[in-house]
Tab-separated table of C-alpha atoms in Angstrom:
chain	number	residue	atom	x	y	z
A	614	MET	CA	0.000	0.000	0.000
A	615	GLU	CA	1.030	3.588	-0.680
A	616	LEU	CA	2.887	5.372	2.069
A	617	SER	CA	2.069	9.064	2.368
A	618	LEU	CA	3.923	11.668	4.383
A	619	GLY	CA	1.274	11.498	7.083
A	620	THR	CA	1.330	7.728	7.531
A	621	PRO	CA	4.461	7.348	9.668
A	622	ALA	CA	3.441	10.509	11.496
A	623	MET	CA	0.322	8.772	12.771
A	624	LEU	CA	2.517	6.551	14.910
A	625	PHE	CA	4.022	9.521	16.760
A	626	PRO	CA	1.363	10.167	19.414
A	627	ALA	CA	0.942	6.450	20.042
A	628	ILE	CA	4.630	5.777	20.609
A	629	ALA	CA	5.106	8.895	22.712
A	630	LEU	CA	2.248	7.921	25.018
A	631	LEU	CA	3.475	4.354	25.171
A	632	LEU	CA	6.907	5.579	26.243
A	633	LEU	CA	5.226	7.680	28.921
A	634	ALA	CA	3.469	4.570	30.251
A	635	TYR	CA	6.753	2.641	30.238
A	636	THR	CA	8.534	5.452	32.074
A	637	ASN	CA	5.848	5.482	34.773
A	638	ARG	CA	6.208	1.774	35.232
A	639	PHE	CA	9.970	2.054	35.349
A	640	LEU	CA	9.858	4.783	38.002
A	641	ALA	CA	7.416	2.818	40.151
A	642	LEU	CA	9.569	-0.303	39.977
A	643	ALA	CA	12.812	1.562	40.678
A	644	GLY	CA	11.274	3.265	43.716
A	645	LEU	CA	9.893	-0.006	44.999
A	646	ILE	CA	13.139	-1.917	44.616
A	647	ARG	CA	14.990	0.779	46.557
A	648	SER	CA	12.565	0.676	49.461
A	649	LEU	CA	12.611	-3.132	49.481
A	650	LYS	CA	16.410	-3.087	49.569
A	651	THR	CA	16.321	-0.754	52.590
A	652	GLN	CA	13.791	-3.038	54.276
A	653	TYR	CA	15.965	-6.045	53.549
A	654	VAL	CA	19.042	-4.420	55.066
A	655	GLU	CA	17.024	-3.727	58.237
A	656	SER	CA	15.399	-7.150	58.518
A	657	PRO	CA	16.632	-9.960	56.228
A	658	ASN	CA	13.443	-11.707	55.125
A	659	PRO	CA	13.443	-14.394	52.372
A	660	ASN	CA	10.151	-12.980	51.053
A	661	LEU	CA	11.935	-9.747	50.186
A	662	ILE	CA	14.617	-11.532	48.149
A	663	GLY	CA	11.944	-13.157	45.975
A	664	GLN	CA	10.296	-9.799	45.390
A	665	ILE	CA	13.565	-8.052	44.595
A	666	GLN	CA	14.476	-10.749	42.058
A	667	ASN	CA	11.095	-10.431	40.376
A	668	ILE	CA	11.364	-6.646	40.204
A	669	ARG	CA	14.893	-6.759	38.845
A	670	LYS	CA	13.797	-8.998	36.014
A	671	ARG	CA	10.925	-6.654	35.257
A	672	ILE	CA	13.178	-3.596	35.297
A	673	MET	CA	15.358	-5.232	32.635
A	674	GLN	CA	12.256	-6.001	30.585
A	675	VAL	CA	10.971	-2.446	30.902
A	676	ARG	CA	14.369	-1.174	29.800
A	677	ASN	CA	14.190	-3.356	26.689
A	678	MET	CA	10.652	-2.186	26.027
A	679	GLN	CA	11.838	1.396	26.193
A	680	ALA	CA	14.808	0.708	23.934
A	681	CYS	CA	12.621	-0.957	21.272
A	682	GLY	CA	10.047	1.825	21.554
A	683	ILE	CA	12.615	4.565	21.092
A	684	MET	CA	14.201	2.823	18.105
A	685	ALA	CA	10.739	2.400	16.564
A	686	PHE	CA	10.114	6.118	17.042
A	687	LEU	CA	13.473	7.032	15.528
A	688	LEU	CA	12.965	4.823	12.468
A	689	CYS	CA	9.511	6.289	12.072
A	690	VAL	CA	11.008	9.759	11.826
A	691	VAL	CA	13.642	8.496	9.380
A	692	SER	CA	10.888	6.928	7.289
A	693	MET	CA	8.982	10.205	7.232
A	694	TRP	CA	12.089	12.004	6.088
A	695	LEU	CA	12.614	9.431	3.297
A	696	VAL	CA	9.044	9.970	2.079
A	697	TYR	CA	9.754	13.679	2.116
A	698	ILE	CA	12.776	13.261	-0.183
A	699	SER	CA	10.759	10.823	-2.380
A	700	GLN	CA	12.613	7.615	-1.550
A	701	GLU	CA	9.336	5.667	-1.334
A	702	LEU	CA	10.663	2.113	-1.382
A	703	LEU	CA	13.308	2.701	1.272
A	704	ALA	CA	10.754	4.570	3.367
A	705	GLU	CA	8.431	1.566	3.266
A	706	TYR	CA	11.176	-0.777	4.433
A	707	ILE	CA	12.171	1.513	7.279
A	708	PHE	CA	8.528	1.962	8.266
A	709	GLY	CA	8.044	-1.814	8.241
A	710	PHE	CA	11.072	-2.239	10.455
A	711	SER	CA	9.774	0.439	12.802
A	712	LEU	CA	6.456	-1.420	13.099
A	713	PHE	CA	8.348	-4.612	13.790
A	714	LEU	CA	10.251	-2.969	16.659
A	715	LEU	CA	6.988	-1.634	18.053
A	716	MET	CA	5.577	-5.168	17.991
A	717	MET	CA	8.638	-6.437	19.841
A	718	SER	CA	8.236	-3.728	22.440
A	719	LEU	CA	4.574	-4.589	22.965
A	720	TYR	CA	5.309	-8.279	23.143
A	721	ILE	CA	7.913	-7.717	25.888
A	722	SER	CA	5.351	-5.519	27.636
A	723	PHE	CA	2.847	-8.391	27.494
A	724	ARG	CA	5.416	-10.747	29.030
A	725	GLU	CA	6.188	-8.206	31.745
A	726	ILE	CA	2.500	-7.897	32.630
A	727	GLN	CA	2.248	-11.654	33.068
A	728	ILE	CA	4.829	-11.685	35.852
A	729	SER	CA	3.882	-8.252	37.203
A	730	VAL	CA	1.647	-9.153	40.127
A	731	HIS	CA	4.032	-11.804	41.374
A	732	ALA	CA	5.992	-9.484	43.727
A	733	LEU	CA	2.817	-8.276	45.420
A	734	GLU	CA	1.677	-11.879	45.636
A	735	ILE	CA	4.836	-12.728	47.627
A	736	GLU	CA	4.314	-9.710	49.889
A	737	LEU	CA	0.768	-10.797	50.651
A	738	SER	CA	1.531	-14.533	50.832
A	739	ASP	CA	1.506	-14.691	54.625
A	740	LEU	CA	-1.808	-12.862	54.586
A	741	GLU	CA	-3.272	-15.845	52.766
A	742	GLU	CA	-2.372	-18.059	55.722
A	743	LEU	CA	-3.920	-15.569	58.122
A	744	MET	CA	-7.117	-15.638	56.065
A	745	LYS	CA	-7.229	-19.424	56.078
A	746	GLY	CA	-6.865	-19.362	59.862
A	747	LYS	CA	-10.089	-17.369	60.161
B	1062	MET	CA	-15.831	-2.214	3.897
B	1063	ALA	CA	-12.354	-1.616	2.569
B	1064	ILE	CA	-9.755	-0.558	5.101
B	1065	SER	CA	-6.734	1.569	4.325
B	1066	LEU	CA	-3.266	1.648	5.839
B	1067	THR	CA	-4.287	4.376	8.267
B	1068	THR	CA	-7.459	2.690	9.573
B	1069	PRO	CA	-5.773	0.533	12.256
B	1070	MET	CA	-3.607	3.518	13.148
B	1071	LEU	CA	-6.673	5.370	14.359
B	1072	LEU	CA	-6.718	2.958	17.302
B	1073	PHE	CA	-3.102	3.635	18.293
B	1074	PRO	CA	-3.392	6.788	20.419
B	1075	ALA	CA	-6.509	5.458	22.127
B	1076	THR	CA	-4.920	2.153	23.064
B	1077	SER	CA	-1.737	3.690	24.361
B	1078	LEU	CA	-3.656	6.236	26.466
B	1079	ILE	CA	-5.710	3.403	27.916
B	1080	LEU	CA	-2.536	1.519	28.764
B	1081	LEU	CA	-1.187	4.647	30.437
B	1082	ALA	CA	-4.329	4.942	32.559
B	1083	TYR	CA	-4.210	1.270	33.507
B	1084	THR	CA	-0.538	1.504	34.489
B	1085	ALA	CA	-1.216	4.474	36.765
B	1086	LYS	CA	-4.139	2.648	38.359
B	1087	LEU	CA	-2.114	-0.499	38.949
B	1088	ALA	CA	0.782	1.410	40.501
B	1089	TYR	CA	-1.614	3.218	42.839
B	1090	LEU	CA	-3.521	0.115	43.892
B	1091	SER	CA	-0.455	-2.024	44.522
B	1092	ASN	CA	0.983	0.778	46.661
B	1093	LEU	CA	-2.274	0.943	48.589
B	1094	ALA	CA	-2.323	-2.828	49.074
B	1095	ARG	CA	1.195	-2.694	50.510
B	1096	THR	CA	0.307	0.135	52.891
B	1097	LEU	CA	-2.878	-1.550	54.073
B	1098	TYR	CA	-0.998	-4.784	54.593
B	1099	LYS	CA	1.538	-2.975	56.779
B	1100	GLN	CA	-1.334	-1.421	58.749
B	1101	TYR	CA	-2.918	-4.828	59.093
B	1102	THR	CA	0.215	-6.378	60.616
B	1103	ILE	CA	0.071	-3.658	63.300
B	1104	LEU	CA	-3.670	-3.256	63.869
B	1105	GLU	CA	-5.136	-6.676	62.926
B	1106	ASN	CA	-8.364	-4.998	61.838
B	1107	GLU	CA	-10.998	-7.110	60.064
B	1108	GLY	CA	-12.021	-4.210	57.795
B	1109	LEU	CA	-8.490	-3.928	56.443
B	1110	LEU	CA	-8.487	-7.597	55.507
B	1111	ILE	CA	-11.665	-7.178	53.464
B	1112	GLN	CA	-10.220	-4.107	51.761
B	1113	ILE	CA	-7.029	-5.931	50.864
B	1114	ARG	CA	-9.062	-8.811	49.443
B	1115	ASN	CA	-11.025	-6.334	47.334
B	1116	LEU	CA	-7.820	-4.642	46.165
B	1117	ARG	CA	-6.298	-7.951	45.165
B	1118	LYS	CA	-9.274	-8.836	43.051
B	1119	ARG	CA	-9.071	-5.446	41.353
B	1120	ILE	CA	-5.332	-5.765	40.788
B	1121	TYR	CA	-6.022	-9.022	38.952
B	1122	PHE	CA	-8.612	-7.288	36.827
B	1123	ILE	CA	-6.155	-4.523	35.962
B	1124	LYS	CA	-3.454	-7.019	35.144
B	1125	ASN	CA	-5.778	-8.688	32.655
B	1126	MET	CA	-6.899	-5.323	31.318
B	1127	GLN	CA	-3.280	-4.458	30.615
B	1128	ALA	CA	-2.604	-7.831	29.032
B	1129	PHE	CA	-5.590	-7.531	26.685
B	1130	GLY	CA	-4.773	-3.894	25.950
B	1131	SER	CA	-1.177	-4.554	24.995
B	1132	LEU	CA	-2.126	-7.593	22.895
B	1133	SER	CA	-4.710	-5.460	21.153
B	1134	PHE	CA	-2.048	-2.850	20.399
B	1135	CYS	CA	0.305	-5.567	19.181
B	1136	PHE	CA	-2.319	-7.008	16.804
B	1137	CYS	CA	-3.069	-3.519	15.576
B	1138	THR	CA	0.594	-3.064	14.686
B	1139	ILE	CA	0.659	-6.453	12.962
B	1140	SER	CA	-2.413	-5.379	11.005
B	1141	VAL	CA	-0.647	-2.233	9.748
B	1142	PHE	CA	2.361	-4.358	8.829
B	1143	MET	CA	0.151	-6.761	6.842
B	1144	LEU	CA	-1.561	-3.887	5.030
B	1145	LEU	CA	1.826	-2.397	4.179
B	1146	ASN	CA	2.697	-5.711	2.506
B	1147	ASN	CA	-0.659	-5.681	0.654
B	1148	TRP	CA	-1.973	-8.740	2.519
B	1149	MET	CA	-5.424	-7.258	2.803
B	1150	ILE	CA	-7.327	-10.185	4.303
B	1151	ALA	CA	-4.711	-10.883	6.991
B	1152	GLY	CA	-4.701	-7.166	7.813
B	1153	GLU	CA	-8.466	-7.131	8.238
B	1154	VAL	CA	-8.443	-10.276	10.374
B	1155	PHE	CA	-5.805	-8.824	12.701
B	1156	LEU	CA	-7.672	-5.542	12.965
B	1157	GLY	CA	-10.825	-7.477	13.872
B	1158	LEU	CA	-8.985	-9.488	16.528
B	1159	SER	CA	-7.434	-6.336	17.878
B	1160	SER	CA	-10.808	-4.644	18.331
B	1161	VAL	CA	-12.253	-7.749	20.018
B	1162	LEU	CA	-9.353	-7.715	22.492
B	1163	LEU	CA	-9.893	-4.010	23.115
B	1164	VAL	CA	-13.569	-4.672	23.847
B	1165	ILE	CA	-12.579	-7.354	26.378
B	1166	ALA	CA	-10.127	-4.966	28.053
B	1167	LEU	CA	-12.809	-2.280	28.306
B	1168	TYR	CA	-15.371	-4.722	29.680
B	1169	LEU	CA	-12.913	-5.792	32.400
B	1170	SER	CA	-12.308	-2.138	33.115
B	1171	PHE	CA	-16.059	-1.665	33.628
B	1172	MET	CA	-16.148	-4.601	36.056
B	1173	GLU	CA	-13.217	-3.104	37.951
B	1174	VAL	CA	-14.954	0.256	38.277
B	1175	VAL	CA	-18.013	-1.491	39.701
B	1176	LEU	CA	-15.811	-3.178	42.306
B	1177	SER	CA	-13.841	-0.058	43.121
B	1178	ALA	CA	-16.444	1.644	45.287
B	1179	GLU	CA	-16.628	-1.383	47.594
B	1180	ALA	CA	-13.315	-0.782	49.382
B	1181	LEU	CA	-14.296	2.804	50.134
B	1182	LYS	CA	-17.686	1.708	51.458
B	1183	ILE	CA	-15.873	-0.458	54.008
B	1184	VAL	CA	-13.771	2.486	55.225
B	1185	VAL	CA	-16.824	4.694	55.572
B	1186	LYS	CA	-18.757	1.952	57.359
B	1187	ASP	CA	-15.937	1.672	59.910
B	1188	VAL	CA	-16.162	5.381	60.607
B	1189	CYS	CA	-19.961	5.334	60.864
B	1190	ASP	CA	-19.866	2.473	63.371
């Protein structure tokens, strides 16, 4: 299908907002891991180690999501520029690659969501026993 | 109806804003659950336990909302990719799947909103008693 100058530009707001969501998640996780570390130094609890490991893994995933998202954004801009200088075929390839990176980013995000509640689950695991006792 | 390359792209900003909202909600609720749990270990209050149970249910809803939302976005991107390669039917199928997933995410979101007032009711009831 024909690529017009506006086509890659339509990805801009989406990717920018997506990056905002990723940044929020990253900040929340970074803050949490710091407070858990402080808690662990005060009282070594095996529950905390499990949570910290989970969060570390997720921070790496969020970082990769961000990296893929930013590259997708960059290639999108490059593609727009190529359309502007009438290099249609090259622009289509770059745009396709940009979409592919966006897919990757979203797929990693999906994986991250699947393990996301696990840390909270560990935190609340002794609550479960308390509930059973009642 | 024939779809063009830009049709699936109309969903992009909407989906990513929804994901942003869901992420903020999840961060807030999981923080709240942690705080209430800390309070519970000190106070051992029955009301707190019910609130935490409610929050957990909602956190699961939000997790699924996010999962469906990001899959919907992913399928939307695949749809654009297919259309770019002139695979019209595959593009349409992926766009259809993407909108179904978005509908599921929004339905879950509705269920979560219905649940959300419950935890507050418990707090207010405590005060009234």
